[in-house]
Coordinates of C-alpha atoms in Angstrom, one line a residue:
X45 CA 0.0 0.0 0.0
X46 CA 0.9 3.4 -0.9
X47 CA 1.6 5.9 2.4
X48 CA 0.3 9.5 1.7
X49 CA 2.6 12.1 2.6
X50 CA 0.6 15.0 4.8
X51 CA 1.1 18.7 3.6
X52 CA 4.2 20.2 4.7
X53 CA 3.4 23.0 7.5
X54 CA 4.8 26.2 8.8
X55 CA 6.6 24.2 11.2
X56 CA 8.3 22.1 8.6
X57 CA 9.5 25.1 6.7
X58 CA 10.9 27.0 9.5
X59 CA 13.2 23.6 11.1
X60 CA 14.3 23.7 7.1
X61 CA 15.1 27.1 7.4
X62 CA 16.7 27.1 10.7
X63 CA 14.3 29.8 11.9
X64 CA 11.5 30.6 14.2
X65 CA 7.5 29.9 12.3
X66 CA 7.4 34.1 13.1
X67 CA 10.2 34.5 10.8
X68 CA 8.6 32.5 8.5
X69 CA 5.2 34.0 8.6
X70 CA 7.1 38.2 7.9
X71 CA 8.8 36.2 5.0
X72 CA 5.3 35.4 3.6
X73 CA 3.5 38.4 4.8
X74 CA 5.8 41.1 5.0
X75 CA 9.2 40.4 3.3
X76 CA 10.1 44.0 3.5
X77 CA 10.8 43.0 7.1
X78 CA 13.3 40.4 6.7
X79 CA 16.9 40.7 5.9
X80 CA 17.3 38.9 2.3
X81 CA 19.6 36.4 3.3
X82 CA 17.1 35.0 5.7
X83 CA 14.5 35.4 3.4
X84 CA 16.5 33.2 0.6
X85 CA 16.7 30.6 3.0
X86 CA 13.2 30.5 3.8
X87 CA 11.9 31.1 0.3
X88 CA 14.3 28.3 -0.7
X89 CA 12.7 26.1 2.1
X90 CA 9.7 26.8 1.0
X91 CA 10.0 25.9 -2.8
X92 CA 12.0 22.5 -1.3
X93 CA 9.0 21.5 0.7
X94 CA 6.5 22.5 -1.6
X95 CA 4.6 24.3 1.2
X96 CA 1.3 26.4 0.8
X97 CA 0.2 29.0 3.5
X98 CA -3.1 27.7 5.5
X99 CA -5.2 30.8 4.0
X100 CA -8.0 30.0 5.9
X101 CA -6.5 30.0 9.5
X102 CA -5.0 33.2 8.0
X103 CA -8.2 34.8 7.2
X104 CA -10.1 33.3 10.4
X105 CA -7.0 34.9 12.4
X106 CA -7.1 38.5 10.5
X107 CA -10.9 38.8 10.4
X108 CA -10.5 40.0 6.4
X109 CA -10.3 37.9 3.4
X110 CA -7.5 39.8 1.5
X111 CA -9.1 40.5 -1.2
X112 CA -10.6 43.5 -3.4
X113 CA -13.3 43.0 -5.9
X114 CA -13.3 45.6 -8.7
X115 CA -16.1 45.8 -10.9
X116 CA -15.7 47.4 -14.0
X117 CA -17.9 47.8 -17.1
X118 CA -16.6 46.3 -19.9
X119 CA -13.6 43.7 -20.7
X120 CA -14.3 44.1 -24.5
X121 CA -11.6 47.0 -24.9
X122 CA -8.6 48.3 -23.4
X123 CA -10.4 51.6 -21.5
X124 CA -9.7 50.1 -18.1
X125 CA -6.7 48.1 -18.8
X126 CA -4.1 50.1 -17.8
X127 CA -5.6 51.4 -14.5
X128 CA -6.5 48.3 -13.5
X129 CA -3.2 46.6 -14.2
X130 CA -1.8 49.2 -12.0
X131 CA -4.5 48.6 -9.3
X132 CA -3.9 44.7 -9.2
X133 CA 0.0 45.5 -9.2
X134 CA -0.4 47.8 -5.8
X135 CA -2.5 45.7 -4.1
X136 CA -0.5 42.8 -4.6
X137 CA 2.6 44.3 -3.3
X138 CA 0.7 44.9 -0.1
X139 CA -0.6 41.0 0.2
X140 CA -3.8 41.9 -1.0
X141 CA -5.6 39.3 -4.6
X142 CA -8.2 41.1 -6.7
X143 CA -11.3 39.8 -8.3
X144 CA -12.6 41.4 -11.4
X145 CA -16.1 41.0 -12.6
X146 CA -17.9 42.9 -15.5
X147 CA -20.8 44.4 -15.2
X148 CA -21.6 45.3 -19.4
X149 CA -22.7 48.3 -18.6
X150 CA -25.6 46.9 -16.7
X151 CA -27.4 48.3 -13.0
X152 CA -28.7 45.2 -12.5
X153 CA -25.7 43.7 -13.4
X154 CA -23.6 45.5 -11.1
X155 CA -25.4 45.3 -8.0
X156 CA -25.6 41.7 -8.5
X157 CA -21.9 41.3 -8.4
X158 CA -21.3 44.0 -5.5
X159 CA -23.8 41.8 -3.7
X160 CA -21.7 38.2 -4.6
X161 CA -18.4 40.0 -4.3
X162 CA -19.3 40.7 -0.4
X163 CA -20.9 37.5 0.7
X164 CA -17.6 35.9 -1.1
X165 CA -15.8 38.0 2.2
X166 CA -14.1 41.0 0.1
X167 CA -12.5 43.3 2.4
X168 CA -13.4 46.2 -0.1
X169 CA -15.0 47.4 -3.7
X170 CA -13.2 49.2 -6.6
X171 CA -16.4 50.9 -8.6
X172 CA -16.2 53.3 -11.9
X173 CA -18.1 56.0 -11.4
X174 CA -20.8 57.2 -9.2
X175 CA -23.9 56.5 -11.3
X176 CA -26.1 54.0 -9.1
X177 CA -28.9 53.4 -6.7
X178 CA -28.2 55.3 -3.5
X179 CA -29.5 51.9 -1.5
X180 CA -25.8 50.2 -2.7
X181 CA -24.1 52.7 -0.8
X182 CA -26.7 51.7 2.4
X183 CA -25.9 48.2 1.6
X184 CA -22.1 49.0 1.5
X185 CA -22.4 50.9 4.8
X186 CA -24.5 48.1 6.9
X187 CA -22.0 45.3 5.4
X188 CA -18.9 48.0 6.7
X189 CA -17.2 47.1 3.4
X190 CA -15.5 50.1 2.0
X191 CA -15.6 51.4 -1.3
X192 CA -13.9 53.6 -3.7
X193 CA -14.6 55.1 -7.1
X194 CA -12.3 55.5 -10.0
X195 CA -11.8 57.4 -13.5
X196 CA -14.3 60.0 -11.6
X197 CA -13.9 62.6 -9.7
X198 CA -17.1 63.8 -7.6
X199 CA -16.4 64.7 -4.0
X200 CA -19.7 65.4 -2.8
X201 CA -21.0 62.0 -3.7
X202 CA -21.4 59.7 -0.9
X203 CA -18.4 57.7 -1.3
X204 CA -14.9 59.0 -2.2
X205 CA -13.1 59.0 -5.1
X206 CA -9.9 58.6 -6.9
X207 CA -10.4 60.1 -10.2
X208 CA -10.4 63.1 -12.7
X209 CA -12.8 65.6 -13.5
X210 CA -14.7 64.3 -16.8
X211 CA -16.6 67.8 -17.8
X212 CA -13.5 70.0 -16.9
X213 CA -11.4 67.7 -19.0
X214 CA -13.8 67.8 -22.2
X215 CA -14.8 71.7 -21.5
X216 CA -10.9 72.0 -22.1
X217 CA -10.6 70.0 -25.5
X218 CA -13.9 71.6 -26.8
X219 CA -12.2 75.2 -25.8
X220 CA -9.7 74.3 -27.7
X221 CA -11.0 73.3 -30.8
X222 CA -13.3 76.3 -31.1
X223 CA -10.3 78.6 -30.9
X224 CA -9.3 76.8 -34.0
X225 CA -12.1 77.7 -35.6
X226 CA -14.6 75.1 -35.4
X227 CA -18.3 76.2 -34.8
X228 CA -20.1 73.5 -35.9
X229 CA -19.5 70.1 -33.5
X230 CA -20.6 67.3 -32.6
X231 CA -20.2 64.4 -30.3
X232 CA -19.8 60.7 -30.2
X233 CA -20.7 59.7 -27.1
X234 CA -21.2 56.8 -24.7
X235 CA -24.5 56.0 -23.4
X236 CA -25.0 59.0 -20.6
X237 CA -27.9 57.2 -19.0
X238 CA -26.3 55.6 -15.8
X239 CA -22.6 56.7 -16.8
X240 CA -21.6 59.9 -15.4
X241 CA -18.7 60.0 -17.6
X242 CA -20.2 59.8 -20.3
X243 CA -22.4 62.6 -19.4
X244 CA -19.9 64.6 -17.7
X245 CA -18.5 64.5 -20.9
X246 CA -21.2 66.0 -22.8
X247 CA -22.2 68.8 -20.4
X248 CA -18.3 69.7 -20.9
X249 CA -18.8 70.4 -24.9
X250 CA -21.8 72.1 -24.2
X251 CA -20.2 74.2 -21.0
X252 CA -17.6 75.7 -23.4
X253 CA -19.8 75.9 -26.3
X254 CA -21.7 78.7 -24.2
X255 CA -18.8 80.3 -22.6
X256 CA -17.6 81.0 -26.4
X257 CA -20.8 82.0 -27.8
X258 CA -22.0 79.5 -29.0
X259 CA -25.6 77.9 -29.0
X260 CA -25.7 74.0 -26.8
X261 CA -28.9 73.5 -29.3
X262 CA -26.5 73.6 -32.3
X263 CA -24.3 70.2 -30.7
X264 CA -25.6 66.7 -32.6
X265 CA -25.5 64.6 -29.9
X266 CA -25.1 60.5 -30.9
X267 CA -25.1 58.5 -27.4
X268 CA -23.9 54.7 -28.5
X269 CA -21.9 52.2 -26.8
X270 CA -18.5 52.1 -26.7
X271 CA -17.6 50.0 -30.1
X272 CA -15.9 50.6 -32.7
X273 CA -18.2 49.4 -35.2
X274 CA -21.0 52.0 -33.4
X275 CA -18.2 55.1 -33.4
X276 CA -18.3 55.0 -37.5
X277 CA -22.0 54.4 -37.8
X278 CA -22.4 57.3 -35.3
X279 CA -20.2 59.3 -37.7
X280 CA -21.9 58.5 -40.3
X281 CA -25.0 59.5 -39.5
X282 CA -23.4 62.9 -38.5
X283 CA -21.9 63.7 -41.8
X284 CA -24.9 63.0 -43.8
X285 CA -26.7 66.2 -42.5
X286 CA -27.3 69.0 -45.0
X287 CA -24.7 71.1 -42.4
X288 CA -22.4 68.4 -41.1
X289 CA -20.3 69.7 -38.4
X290 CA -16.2 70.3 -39.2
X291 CA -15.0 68.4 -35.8
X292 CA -16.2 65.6 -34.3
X293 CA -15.4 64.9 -30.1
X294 CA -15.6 61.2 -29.3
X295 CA -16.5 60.4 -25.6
X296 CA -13.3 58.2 -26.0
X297 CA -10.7 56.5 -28.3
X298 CA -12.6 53.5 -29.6
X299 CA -15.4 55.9 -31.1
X300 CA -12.8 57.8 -32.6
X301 CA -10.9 55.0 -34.1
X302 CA -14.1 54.1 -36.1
X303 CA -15.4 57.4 -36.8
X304 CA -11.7 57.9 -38.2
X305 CA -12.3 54.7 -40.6
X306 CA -15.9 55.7 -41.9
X307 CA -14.5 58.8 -42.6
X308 CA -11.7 57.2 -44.7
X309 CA -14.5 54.8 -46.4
X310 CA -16.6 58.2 -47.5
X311 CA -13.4 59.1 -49.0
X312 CA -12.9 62.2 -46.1
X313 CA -9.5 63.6 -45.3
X314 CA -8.9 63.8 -41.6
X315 CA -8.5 66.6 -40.6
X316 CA -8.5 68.4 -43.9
X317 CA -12.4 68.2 -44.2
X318 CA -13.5 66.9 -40.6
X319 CA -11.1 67.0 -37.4
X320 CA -11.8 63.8 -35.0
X321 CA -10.9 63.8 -31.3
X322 CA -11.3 61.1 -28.7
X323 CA -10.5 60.5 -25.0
X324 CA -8.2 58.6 -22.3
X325 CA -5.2 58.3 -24.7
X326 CA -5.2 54.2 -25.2
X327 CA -2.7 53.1 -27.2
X328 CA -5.1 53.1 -30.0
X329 CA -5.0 56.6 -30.3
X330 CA -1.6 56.4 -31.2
X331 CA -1.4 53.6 -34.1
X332 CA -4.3 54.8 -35.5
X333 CA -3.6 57.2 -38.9
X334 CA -3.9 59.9 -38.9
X335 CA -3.3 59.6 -34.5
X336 CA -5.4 60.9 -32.5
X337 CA -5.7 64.5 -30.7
X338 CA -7.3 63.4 -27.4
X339 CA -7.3 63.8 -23.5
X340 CA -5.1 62.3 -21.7
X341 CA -6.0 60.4 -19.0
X342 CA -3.7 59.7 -15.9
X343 CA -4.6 55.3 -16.0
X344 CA -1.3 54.0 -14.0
X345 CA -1.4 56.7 -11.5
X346 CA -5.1 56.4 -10.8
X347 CA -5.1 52.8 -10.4
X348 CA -1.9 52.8 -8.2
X349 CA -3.2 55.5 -5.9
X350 CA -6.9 54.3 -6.4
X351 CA -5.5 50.9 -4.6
X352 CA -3.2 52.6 -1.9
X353 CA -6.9 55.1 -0.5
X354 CA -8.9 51.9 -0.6
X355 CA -6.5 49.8 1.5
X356 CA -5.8 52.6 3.8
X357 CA -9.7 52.3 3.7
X358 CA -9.6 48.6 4.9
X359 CA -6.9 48.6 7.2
X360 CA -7.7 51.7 9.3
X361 CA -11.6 51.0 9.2
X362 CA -11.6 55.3 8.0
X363 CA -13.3 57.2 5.7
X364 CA -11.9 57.7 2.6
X365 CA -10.3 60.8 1.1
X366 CA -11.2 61.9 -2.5
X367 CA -8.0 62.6 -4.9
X368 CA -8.4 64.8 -7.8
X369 CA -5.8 63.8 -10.3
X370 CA -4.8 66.0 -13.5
X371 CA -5.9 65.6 -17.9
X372 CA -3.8 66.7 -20.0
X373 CA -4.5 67.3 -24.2
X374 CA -1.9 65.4 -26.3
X375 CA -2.4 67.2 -29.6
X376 CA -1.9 65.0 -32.5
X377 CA -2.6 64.7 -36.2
X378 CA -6.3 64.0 -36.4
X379 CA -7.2 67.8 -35.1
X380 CA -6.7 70.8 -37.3
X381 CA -7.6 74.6 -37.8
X382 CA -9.9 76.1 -40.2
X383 CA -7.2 78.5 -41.3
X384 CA -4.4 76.3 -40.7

């Protein structure tokens, strides 16, 4: 008969080592606390004895779970890519796994997996945007699970955020384009309904519209989601008005991208006859000809200091502070002035 071996155990690993099952445990938990040569050795033990840390006793002994659920709305392009990868990145280093649903863009959706992501034990919730029923905050608050908001910046909403200022960030490209000369605009926009982005977004274009004088009747407004496919039959659509407008401001990169390719299919130059702009500065903006003029959104930096607030969050059982970061416009080919 064959004898089963049982599962090495903390003990096991620290007579390997030659060190107490303390040392062992900062070596798993906080390495930053261990002097690398006694690290090596454990981690060496470690890899030897093929041991796995008891994440259960560790969770029954820390009263958390360590781990974040982030919920974002779509996997189907790279918009929260970056900011996430930074997120996960940060919370790792700090012993901390993530778990990412997708929510398509759907309420229902959303609150269903805020809900499973809590009963699953989830020390804390990374959500885009503010746009949702005020009784998931009351959950939130009964279940004392903190929260945090990215790629918004709102700091009167009833949870804090980590985030940019959408309508300040579009009122700046739309400024800009009008001093070029443009007066007849239109946007390509996500759906606003339940997205304050998106919506931000528009009442930016509008915002300096007015402040230059012009009229926020005269903006065609085309709210679709965020395809590429959707951004060129948006466009379109547009351009086939008896006064189609001379720029075009996407409500981000992947509406651009296809607005840029219908535009080359009706045999437009870009920007010679219509300017394009997006938003958040994917790489997409980049390899797509002519590149795209568009704002530039901060992705690393949100999601790395997104993931240090909501941790602070956990681990000091504190309200959060909201963090403003900055846009910037990167000014590139697709964007050009009437008397250029």
């Amino acid at each position: 008969m064959s004898k089963h071996r049982s599962a090495p155990t903390l003990d096991d690993v620290a007579k390997a080592a030659g060190v107490s099952t303390a040392t062992v445990s900062r070596c798993l938990n906080t390495p930053q606390q261990v002097v690398e040569s006694t690290r090596k050795r454990v981690l060496s033990a470690v890899d030897t004895l093929g041991y796995t840390p008891n994440f259960a006793a560790r969770v029954m002994a820390a009263r958390r779970s360590f781990t974040i659920g982030a919920i974002i709305p779509t996997m189907e392009n790279a918009i929260f890519a970056r900011g996430l990868q930074a997120f996960q990145e940060e919370i790792h280093k700090q012993g901390y796994t993530l778990l990412v649903s997708s929510s398509a863009y759907q309420p229902a959706a959303e609150e269903e997996q805020i809900r499973t992501l809590v009963a699953r034990g989830a020390d804390g919730l990374l959500l885009i945007g503010h746009d949702r029923d005020v009784q998931i905050y009351d959950y939130l608050e009964r279940r004392k699970v903190p929260a945090l908001v990215a790629w918004s910046f709102l700091p009167d909403e009833p949870i804090p955020s980590v985030g940019f200022d959408n309508r300040r960030a579009m009122e700046a490209l739309t400024s800009k384009i009008i001093e070029l000369g443009h007066t007849r605009l239109a946007t390509i926009s996500g759906i606003s309904k339940g997205n304050d982005r998106a919506r931000l977004r528009i009442q930016g274009i509008k915002h300096a519209m007015s402040r230059h004088g012009l009229s926020q009747d005269d903006l065609s407004v085309i709210e679709t989601s965020y395809e590429i496919e959707n951004g060129a039959d948006a466009f379109k659509h547009l351009m086939s008005s008896d006064n189609p407008p001379t720029a075009v401001l996407c409500g981000n990169d992947v509406l651009a991208v296809g607005a840029v390719r219908q535009a080359q299919q009706m045999g437009l130059r870009v920007p010679e006859d219509v300017s394009i702009t997006g938003f958040d500065d994917i790489e997409l903006a980049r390899i797509v000809a002519p590149a795209l003029t568009t704002v530039h959104v901060p992705h690393r930096d949100m999601g790395r200091k997104a993931a240090q607030a909501l941790i602070q969050m956990i681990e000091s059982n504190a309200p959060g502070k909201s963090v403003e970061l900055p846009t910037h416009i990167v000014g590139r080919e697709s964007l050009l002035g009437l008397n250029s």
